[in-house]
Amino acid sequence: MRMRLAPLFAGVVLVAAGCGSGAGGDTASGEMPSEIKVFSVTDKTGTLSYAGTNQLKGIELAIEEINEQNYLGESTMVLESRDSAGEAQTAASQVTEATVDPRVAAILGTVTSAQTVAVAPLAQAAKVPIVFTQSGSDGTLVGEYTYRATAPMATYYDQAGEYLQTQNVKSLGILYNSANPTLAQLSEGTIPDMGGRYGFTVASTSAVQNTTQDFTAPIAKLLADDPDGIAIMMNGAQNATAVSQLRQAGFDGTLVTHTGSGAGNLTPAGPAGAGMTWPTDFTYHGTNPATQDFVEAYRTKYDGENPNNYAAEGYDAAWMIARAIEKSGGASREDIQNGLQQVVAEGFTGAEGDVTFEGNDMRVKGALVQWNGTEEVLLSEK
């Protein structure tokens, strides 16, 4: 099955190369060591490990395919991975370690904005290409060596506004984690700004912290304004706790959320979470053939497990680096940087479907999914 993927990815590269300056290019060093070392910094433990561990699974699958397909000729890609455990200082130390190691050709970066804004300037200053996933806030893309392989939620979150409009929501309450820069940005800016386009006003907002587990008081504040709908914008497992307490408080209106409610995070809520709806950059129900090839490969490698968006993003990020090496014809940091510039100019088709870029920032069409009480189901695709 993985060999079936080779023509797909190779075909994308060959078509793109034929339209551009060609694989290799004038700037390639031609240096292709037997091993090309890629360094990963992610959350394997801690409150956001659900994102980091899945990202890492996607990375590992991609590297396995790259090597099995001899995509880089006689060179193989090797991964050295670190656990940042949710700590920005730890992530900064690990990225610094990577930048001073001449064997490290590129870095696969952090998944949380708080860490990313700390490490992006380090990679940029050292001129080491770094590809982030998630990290949706400002401060991720600080120069030409920084890339994001996750489309910022704000770029496709209008699908939530369209859904609210179909549900005739006129007033919306927002419960959000203000310690998460991405969620704060969505809750304080993106969602309120959508109201005029989709016919709702924000009745009230209520902010909590990473450690909050009792949402009784903030929920009571929101319900006092009698909203038609509520946006729950929490970190990971907080989403299940919040929606369960919201239903216990008697709210039976429309619910929207974000990709952090995926990855099995609503499983503890069960039927209480039914109806939670969110836009996403990836769903394993996606109909793009490249998406389904990825889903099949992932299930094969991980004993039938369905991939989530974090895994798809990690997979596409690793393939971005491989494509860059193939295009530039070399594996030095500068070669990879030159190749990545070709990748973002041309786009590609990967686990997340048809991918384009604005500058070094990924864009996807996205999809709308909903938790039905037992699993995530597809409502619509763009």
GROMACS .gro file of C-alpha atoms in nm:
model
  382
    1MET     CA    1   0.000   0.000   0.000
    2ARG     CA    2   0.284   0.240   0.080
    3MET     CA    3   0.432   0.174  -0.260
    4ARG     CA    4   0.101   0.302  -0.404
    5LEU     CA    5   0.172   0.632  -0.235
    6ALA     CA    6   0.505   0.672  -0.412
    7PRO     CA    7   0.361   0.755  -0.756
    8LEU     CA    8   0.126   1.008  -0.598
    9PHE     CA    9   0.397   1.205  -0.420
   10ALA     CA   10   0.655   1.160  -0.691
   11GLY     CA   11   0.403   1.272  -0.949
   12VAL     CA   12   0.328   1.589  -0.760
   13VAL     CA   13   0.699   1.669  -0.740
   14LEU     CA   14   0.770   1.592  -1.105
   15VAL     CA   15   0.479   1.802  -1.230
   16ALA     CA   16   0.583   2.090  -1.005
   17ALA     CA   17   0.947   2.061  -1.111
   18GLY     CA   18   0.849   2.066  -1.474
   19CYS     CA   19   0.672   2.399  -1.422
   20GLY     CA   20   0.958   2.561  -1.232
   21SER     CA   21   1.335   2.570  -1.248
   22GLY     CA   22   1.360   2.192  -1.217
   23ALA     CA   23   1.474   1.969  -0.933
   24GLY     CA   24   1.820   2.060  -0.816
   25GLY     CA   25   1.839   2.417  -0.939
   26ASP     CA   26   2.143   2.642  -0.961
   27THR     CA   27   2.179   2.682  -0.584
   28ALA     CA   28   2.202   2.311  -0.496
   29SER     CA   29   2.521   2.201  -0.327
   30GLY     CA   30   2.475   1.847  -0.447
   31GLU     CA   31   2.571   1.723  -0.102
   32MET     CA   32   2.350   1.426  -0.016
   33PRO     CA   33   2.489   1.246   0.288
   34SER     CA   34   2.393   0.888   0.355
   35GLU     CA   35   2.184   1.011   0.651
   36ILE     CA   36   1.991   1.338   0.662
   37LYS     CA   37   1.916   1.430   1.021
   38VAL     CA   38   1.588   1.601   1.109
   39PHE     CA   39   1.528   1.722   1.465
   40SER     CA   40   1.179   1.723   1.624
   41VAL     CA   41   1.069   1.926   1.928
   42THR     CA   42   0.718   1.843   2.049
   43ASP     CA   43   0.499   1.769   2.351
   44LYS     CA   44   0.524   1.399   2.424
   45THR     CA   45   0.410   1.453   2.783
   46GLY     CA   46   0.208   1.719   2.962
   47THR     CA   47  -0.136   1.869   2.906
   48LEU     CA   48  -0.088   1.905   2.530
   49SER     CA   49   0.067   1.565   2.467
   50TYR     CA   50  -0.249   1.465   2.276
   51ALA     CA   51  -0.130   1.703   2.003
   52GLY     CA   52   0.242   1.633   2.022
   53THR     CA   53   0.229   1.254   2.033
   54ASN     CA   54  -0.003   1.243   1.734
   55GLN     CA   55   0.210   1.491   1.542
   56LEU     CA   56   0.507   1.265   1.607
   57LYS     CA   57   0.319   0.959   1.477
   58GLY     CA   58   0.255   1.142   1.152
   59ILE     CA   59   0.619   1.246   1.126
   60GLU     CA   60   0.740   0.891   1.186
   61LEU     CA   61   0.504   0.748   0.923
   62ALA     CA   62   0.621   1.005   0.666
   63ILE     CA   63   0.989   0.933   0.729
   64GLU     CA   64   0.926   0.559   0.705
   65GLU     CA   65   0.760   0.608   0.365
   66ILE     CA   66   1.028   0.847   0.240
   67ASN     CA   67   1.298   0.593   0.318
   68GLU     CA   68   1.108   0.285   0.193
   69GLN     CA   69   1.037   0.457  -0.137
   70ASN     CA   70   1.402   0.568  -0.179
   71TYR     CA   71   1.250   0.910  -0.237
   72LEU     CA   72   1.587   1.073  -0.165
   73GLY     CA   73   1.791   0.822  -0.362
   74GLU     CA   74   2.060   0.654  -0.157
   75SER     CA   75   2.011   0.898   0.132
   76THR     CA   76   1.783   0.818   0.423
   77MET     CA   77   1.611   1.059   0.657
   78VAL     CA   78   1.669   1.000   1.028
   79LEU     CA   79   1.474   1.158   1.313
   80GLU     CA   80   1.600   1.276   1.649
   81SER     CA   81   1.307   1.368   1.872
   82ARG     CA   82   1.284   1.565   2.198
   83ASP     CA   83   1.003   1.614   2.450
   84SER     CA   84   0.937   1.981   2.531
   85ALA     CA   85   0.668   1.876   2.785
   86GLY     CA   86   0.473   2.196   2.731
   87GLU     CA   87   0.755   2.421   2.853
   88ALA     CA   88   0.872   2.712   2.638
   89GLN     CA   89   1.210   2.725   2.812
   90THR     CA   90   1.267   2.355   2.750
   91ALA     CA   91   1.169   2.392   2.385
   92ALA     CA   92   1.406   2.687   2.344
   93SER     CA   93   1.693   2.486   2.492
   94GLN     CA   94   1.622   2.192   2.261
   95VAL     CA   95   1.599   2.409   1.949
   96THR     CA   96   1.925   2.576   2.045
   97GLU     CA   97   2.080   2.229   2.075
   98ALA     CA   98   1.962   2.153   1.722
   99THR     CA   99   2.091   2.477   1.570
  100VAL     CA  100   2.445   2.425   1.700
  101ASP     CA  101   2.458   2.063   1.580
  102PRO     CA  102   2.594   2.077   1.222
  103ARG     CA  103   2.440   1.736   1.150
  104VAL     CA  104   2.086   1.875   1.189
  105ALA     CA  105   1.956   1.974   0.846
  106ALA     CA  106   1.612   2.100   0.950
  107ILE     CA  107   1.377   2.115   1.249
  108LEU     CA  108   1.018   2.000   1.289
  109GLY     CA  109   0.885   2.246   1.538
  110THR     CA  110   0.659   2.280   1.834
  111VAL     CA  111   0.279   2.254   1.837
  112THR     CA  112   0.192   2.523   2.092
  113SER     CA  113   0.205   2.895   2.027
  114ALA     CA  114   0.359   2.972   2.366
  115GLN     CA  115   0.660   2.757   2.277
  116THR     CA  116   0.671   2.853   1.912
  117VAL     CA  117   0.704   3.226   1.971
  118ALA     CA  118   1.005   3.148   2.193
  119VAL     CA  119   1.184   2.919   1.948
  120ALA     CA  120   1.103   3.068   1.606
  121PRO     CA  121   1.352   3.357   1.646
  122LEU     CA  122   1.626   3.110   1.747
  123ALA     CA  123   1.591   2.902   1.430
  124GLN     CA  124   1.560   3.212   1.216
  125ALA     CA  125   1.874   3.370   1.364
  126ALA     CA  126   2.069   3.046   1.310
  127LYS     CA  127   1.930   3.009   0.955
  128VAL     CA  128   1.797   2.660   1.019
  129PRO     CA  129   1.471   2.579   0.834
  130ILE     CA  130   1.196   2.499   1.085
  131VAL     CA  131   0.846   2.375   1.001
  132PHE     CA  132   0.586   2.423   1.274
  133THR     CA  133   0.245   2.263   1.310
  134GLN     CA  134  -0.049   2.415   1.500
  135SER     CA  135   0.106   2.734   1.654
  136GLY     CA  136  -0.174   2.951   1.523
  137SER     CA  137  -0.090   3.282   1.687
  138ASP     CA  138   0.121   3.573   1.570
  139GLY     CA  139   0.496   3.531   1.622
  140THR     CA  140   0.528   3.195   1.446
  141LEU     CA  141   0.651   3.320   1.110
  142VAL     CA  142   0.932   3.561   1.195
  143GLY     CA  143   1.148   3.525   0.885
  144GLU     CA  144   1.222   3.330   0.570
  145TYR     CA  145   1.343   3.019   0.757
  146THR     CA  146   1.018   2.973   0.953
  147TYR     CA  147   0.724   2.778   0.804
  148ARG     CA  148   0.385   2.661   0.925
  149ALA     CA  149   0.233   2.332   0.803
  150THR     CA  150  -0.101   2.404   0.967
  151ALA     CA  151  -0.342   2.655   0.821
  152PRO     CA  152  -0.430   2.904   1.099
  153MET     CA  153  -0.780   2.833   1.224
  154ALA     CA  154  -0.880   3.192   1.154
  155THR     CA  155  -0.835   3.122   0.780
  156TYR     CA  156  -1.109   2.858   0.769
  157TYR     CA  157  -1.311   2.929   1.084
  158ASP     CA  158  -1.580   3.104   0.880
  159GLN     CA  159  -1.727   2.757   0.838
  160ALA     CA  160  -1.830   2.780   1.203
  161GLY     CA  161  -2.001   3.110   1.128
  162GLU     CA  162  -2.188   2.953   0.838
  163TYR     CA  163  -2.299   2.671   1.067
  164LEU     CA  164  -2.420   2.914   1.334
  165GLN     CA  165  -2.621   3.094   1.069
  166THR     CA  166  -2.789   2.770   0.954
  167GLN     CA  167  -2.884   2.705   1.318
  168ASN     CA  168  -3.038   3.055   1.342
  169VAL     CA  169  -2.804   3.159   1.623
  170LYS     CA  170  -2.849   3.529   1.695
  171SER     CA  171  -2.658   3.557   2.023
  172LEU     CA  172  -2.340   3.374   2.116
  173GLY     CA  173  -2.153   3.322   2.441
  174ILE     CA  174  -1.782   3.239   2.434
  175LEU     CA  175  -1.606   3.030   2.699
  176TYR     CA  176  -1.233   3.027   2.630
  177ASN     CA  177  -0.887   2.954   2.764
  178SER     CA  178  -0.712   3.291   2.767
  179ALA     CA  179  -0.373   3.131   2.843
  180ASN     CA  180  -0.366   2.979   2.494
  181PRO     CA  181  -0.266   3.254   2.247
  182THR     CA  182  -0.441   3.091   1.952
  183LEU     CA  183  -0.768   3.040   2.139
  184ALA     CA  184  -0.752   3.391   2.281
  185GLN     CA  185  -0.701   3.534   1.934
  186LEU     CA  186  -0.998   3.339   1.797
  187SER     CA  187  -1.225   3.420   2.089
  188GLU     CA  188  -1.138   3.787   2.125
  189GLY     CA  189  -1.102   3.873   1.757
  190THR     CA  190  -1.195   3.618   1.491
  191ILE     CA  191  -1.531   3.500   1.625
  192PRO     CA  192  -1.667   3.844   1.725
  193ASP     CA  193  -1.560   3.981   1.387
  194MET     CA  194  -1.761   3.707   1.211
  195GLY     CA  195  -2.084   3.813   1.378
  196GLY     CA  196  -2.170   4.083   1.125
  197ARG     CA  197  -2.129   3.840   0.836
  198TYR     CA  198  -2.331   3.560   0.988
  199GLY     CA  199  -2.602   3.742   1.178
  200PHE     CA  200  -2.503   3.697   1.542
  201THR     CA  201  -2.372   3.912   1.823
  202VAL     CA  202  -2.147   3.805   2.110
  203ALA     CA  203  -2.363   3.834   2.419
  204SER     CA  204  -2.079   3.773   2.665
  205THR     CA  205  -1.742   3.607   2.706
  206SER     CA  206  -1.584   3.425   2.996
  207ALA     CA  207  -1.212   3.348   3.020
  208VAL     CA  208  -1.045   3.067   3.218
  209GLN     CA  209  -0.691   2.934   3.261
  210ASN     CA  210  -0.507   2.611   3.179
  211THR     CA  211  -0.569   2.473   3.527
  212THR     CA  212  -0.945   2.540   3.536
  213GLN     CA  213  -1.157   2.228   3.577
  214ASP     CA  214  -1.466   2.371   3.748
  215PHE     CA  215  -1.649   2.586   3.493
  216THR     CA  216  -1.962   2.641   3.704
  217ALA     CA  217  -1.908   3.012   3.762
  218PRO     CA  218  -1.807   3.112   3.408
  219ILE     CA  219  -2.092   2.903   3.266
  220ALA     CA  220  -2.341   3.076   3.494
  221LYS     CA  221  -2.213   3.411   3.370
  222LEU     CA  222  -2.269   3.311   3.008
  223LEU     CA  223  -2.614   3.160   3.067
  224ALA     CA  224  -2.730   3.475   3.245
  225ASP     CA  225  -2.739   3.640   2.900
  226ASP     CA  226  -2.953   3.358   2.754
  227PRO     CA  227  -2.746   3.293   2.439
  228ASP     CA  228  -2.870   3.082   2.147
  229GLY     CA  229  -2.525   2.928   2.105
  230ILE     CA  230  -2.198   2.891   2.291
  231ALA     CA  231  -1.843   2.857   2.160
  232ILE     CA  232  -1.626   2.636   2.381
  233MET     CA  233  -1.262   2.713   2.315
  234MET     CA  234  -1.059   2.507   2.561
  235ASN     CA  235  -0.736   2.310   2.567
  236GLY     CA  236  -0.777   1.940   2.494
  237ALA     CA  237  -0.954   1.755   2.774
  238GLN     CA  238  -1.097   2.080   2.912
  239ASN     CA  239  -1.347   2.078   2.625
  240ALA     CA  240  -1.513   1.757   2.748
  241THR     CA  241  -1.535   1.884   3.104
  242ALA     CA  242  -1.674   2.220   2.996
  243VAL     CA  243  -1.944   2.080   2.767
  244SER     CA  244  -2.049   1.824   3.029
  245GLN     CA  245  -2.091   2.096   3.291
  246LEU     CA  246  -2.269   2.318   3.039
  247ARG     CA  247  -2.525   2.047   2.964
  248GLN     CA  248  -2.566   1.981   3.337
  249ALA     CA  249  -2.647   2.348   3.376
  250GLY     CA  250  -2.939   2.299   3.136
  251PHE     CA  251  -2.806   2.451   2.813
  252ASP     CA  252  -2.944   2.272   2.508
  253GLY     CA  253  -2.855   2.522   2.236
  254THR     CA  254  -2.602   2.517   1.953
  255LEU     CA  255  -2.236   2.447   2.031
  256VAL     CA  256  -1.927   2.527   1.828
  257THR     CA  257  -1.567   2.459   1.921
  258HIS     CA  258  -1.227   2.409   1.753
  259THR     CA  259  -0.986   2.132   1.651
  260GLY     CA  260  -0.875   2.082   2.013
  261SER     CA  261  -1.204   1.898   2.066
  262GLY     CA  262  -1.086   1.634   1.819
  263ALA     CA  263  -0.821   1.368   1.880
  264GLY     CA  264  -1.059   1.180   2.111
  265ASN     CA  265  -1.082   1.466   2.358
  266LEU     CA  266  -1.464   1.456   2.361
  267THR     CA  267  -1.479   1.084   2.436
  268PRO     CA  268  -1.515   1.140   2.814
  269ALA     CA  269  -1.814   1.366   2.750
  270GLY     CA  270  -1.993   1.100   2.545
  271PRO     CA  271  -2.355   1.194   2.463
  272ALA     CA  272  -2.322   1.517   2.661
  273GLY     CA  273  -2.092   1.644   2.390
  274ALA     CA  274  -2.325   1.552   2.105
  275GLY     CA  275  -2.366   1.843   1.867
  276MET     CA  276  -2.026   1.998   1.930
  277THR     CA  277  -1.929   2.123   1.583
  278TRP     CA  278  -1.602   2.260   1.452
  279PRO     CA  279  -1.408   2.343   1.135
  280THR     CA  280  -1.092   2.143   1.083
  281ASP     CA  281  -0.801   2.129   0.843
  282PHE     CA  282  -0.821   1.748   0.832
  283THR     CA  283  -1.066   1.468   0.896
  284TYR     CA  284  -1.009   1.100   0.832
  285HIS     CA  285  -1.347   1.108   0.655
  286GLY     CA  286  -1.200   1.344   0.392
  287THR     CA  287  -1.264   1.239   0.032
  288ASN     CA  288  -0.939   1.356  -0.132
  289PRO     CA  289  -0.759   1.044  -0.264
  290ALA     CA  290  -0.430   1.155  -0.105
  291THR     CA  291  -0.609   1.193   0.229
  292GLN     CA  292  -0.750   0.843   0.206
  293ASP     CA  293  -0.408   0.697   0.109
  294PHE     CA  294  -0.266   0.859   0.421
  295VAL     CA  295  -0.551   0.726   0.636
  296GLU     CA  296  -0.494   0.372   0.506
  297ALA     CA  297  -0.118   0.392   0.566
  298TYR     CA  298  -0.171   0.530   0.916
  299ARG     CA  299  -0.420   0.260   1.010
  300THR     CA  300  -0.179  -0.005   0.883
  301LYS     CA  301   0.112   0.129   1.087
  302TYR     CA  302  -0.085   0.201   1.405
  303ASP     CA  303  -0.308  -0.106   1.440
  304GLY     CA  304  -0.626   0.034   1.290
  305GLU     CA  305  -0.614   0.369   1.466
  306ASN     CA  306  -0.774   0.661   1.283
  307PRO     CA  307  -0.543   0.960   1.232
  308ASN     CA  308  -0.638   1.305   1.356
  309ASN     CA  309  -0.540   1.649   1.234
  310TYR     CA  310  -0.222   1.661   1.443
  311ALA     CA  311  -0.095   1.343   1.279
  312ALA     CA  312  -0.182   1.469   0.930
  313GLU     CA  313  -0.004   1.798   0.995
  314GLY     CA  314   0.311   1.624   1.120
  315TYR     CA  315   0.305   1.395   0.818
  316ASP     CA  316   0.277   1.683   0.571
  317ALA     CA  317   0.547   1.880   0.755
  318ALA     CA  318   0.797   1.594   0.722
  319TRP     CA  319   0.708   1.547   0.355
  320MET     CA  320   0.763   1.922   0.302
  321ILE     CA  321   1.126   1.879   0.407
  322ALA     CA  322   1.169   1.571   0.187
  323ARG     CA  323   1.021   1.755  -0.111
  324ALA     CA  324   1.253   2.048  -0.045
  325ILE     CA  325   1.559   1.821  -0.050
  326GLU     CA  326   1.445   1.655  -0.371
  327LYS     CA  327   1.379   1.987  -0.541
  328SER     CA  328   1.707   2.153  -0.441
  329GLY     CA  329   1.922   1.845  -0.503
  330GLY     CA  330   2.106   1.887  -0.174
  331ALA     CA  331   2.053   1.843   0.199
  332SER     CA  332   2.241   2.135   0.351
  333ARG     CA  333   2.038   2.384   0.551
  334GLU     CA  334   2.060   2.635   0.268
  335ASP     CA  335   1.961   2.372   0.012
  336ILE     CA  336   1.655   2.282   0.217
  337GLN     CA  337   1.566   2.648   0.254
  338ASN     CA  338   1.589   2.694  -0.123
  339GLY     CA  339   1.380   2.383  -0.179
  340LEU     CA  340   1.116   2.491   0.072
  341GLN     CA  341   1.076   2.816  -0.116
  342GLN     CA  342   0.989   2.611  -0.425
  343VAL     CA  343   0.749   2.395  -0.223
  344VAL     CA  344   0.553   2.690  -0.087
  345ALA     CA  345   0.547   2.858  -0.429
  346GLU     CA  346   0.402   2.549  -0.598
  347GLY     CA  347   0.193   2.386  -0.323
  348PHE     CA  348   0.133   2.012  -0.310
  349THR     CA  349  -0.125   1.745  -0.237
  350GLY     CA  350  -0.083   1.560   0.092
  351ALA     CA  351  -0.267   1.422   0.391
  352GLU     CA  352  -0.452   1.752   0.433
  353GLY     CA  353  -0.561   1.747   0.070
  354ASP     CA  354  -0.471   2.021  -0.175
  355VAL     CA  355  -0.232   2.257   0.002
  356THR     CA  356  -0.133   2.610  -0.096
  357PHE     CA  357   0.064   2.880   0.087
  358GLU     CA  358   0.051   3.250   0.154
  359GLY     CA  359   0.417   3.328   0.200
  360ASN     CA  360   0.542   3.049   0.428
  361ASP     CA  361   0.197   2.994   0.580
  362MET     CA  362  -0.018   2.694   0.481
  363ARG     CA  363  -0.372   2.722   0.351
  364VAL     CA  364  -0.628   2.442   0.311
  365LYS     CA  365  -0.995   2.431   0.220
  366GLY     CA  366  -1.100   2.264   0.545
  367ALA     CA  367  -1.408   2.069   0.649
  368LEU     CA  368  -1.684   2.087   0.909
  369VAL     CA  369  -1.719   1.799   1.155
  370GLN     CA  370  -1.942   1.719   1.452
  371TRP     CA  371  -1.926   1.494   1.756
  372ASN     CA  372  -2.236   1.273   1.756
  373GLY     CA  373  -2.190   1.137   2.107
  374THR     CA  374  -1.963   0.848   2.013
  375GLU     CA  375  -1.747   0.965   1.721
  376GLU     CA  376  -1.655   1.251   1.490
  377VAL     CA  377  -1.863   1.268   1.171
  378LEU     CA  378  -1.825   1.476   0.855
  379LEU     CA  379  -2.088   1.745   0.792
  380SER     CA  380  -1.939   1.913   0.486
  381GLU     CA  381  -1.622   1.975   0.287
  382LYS     CA  382  -1.512   2.287   0.104
   0.00000   0.00000   0.00000
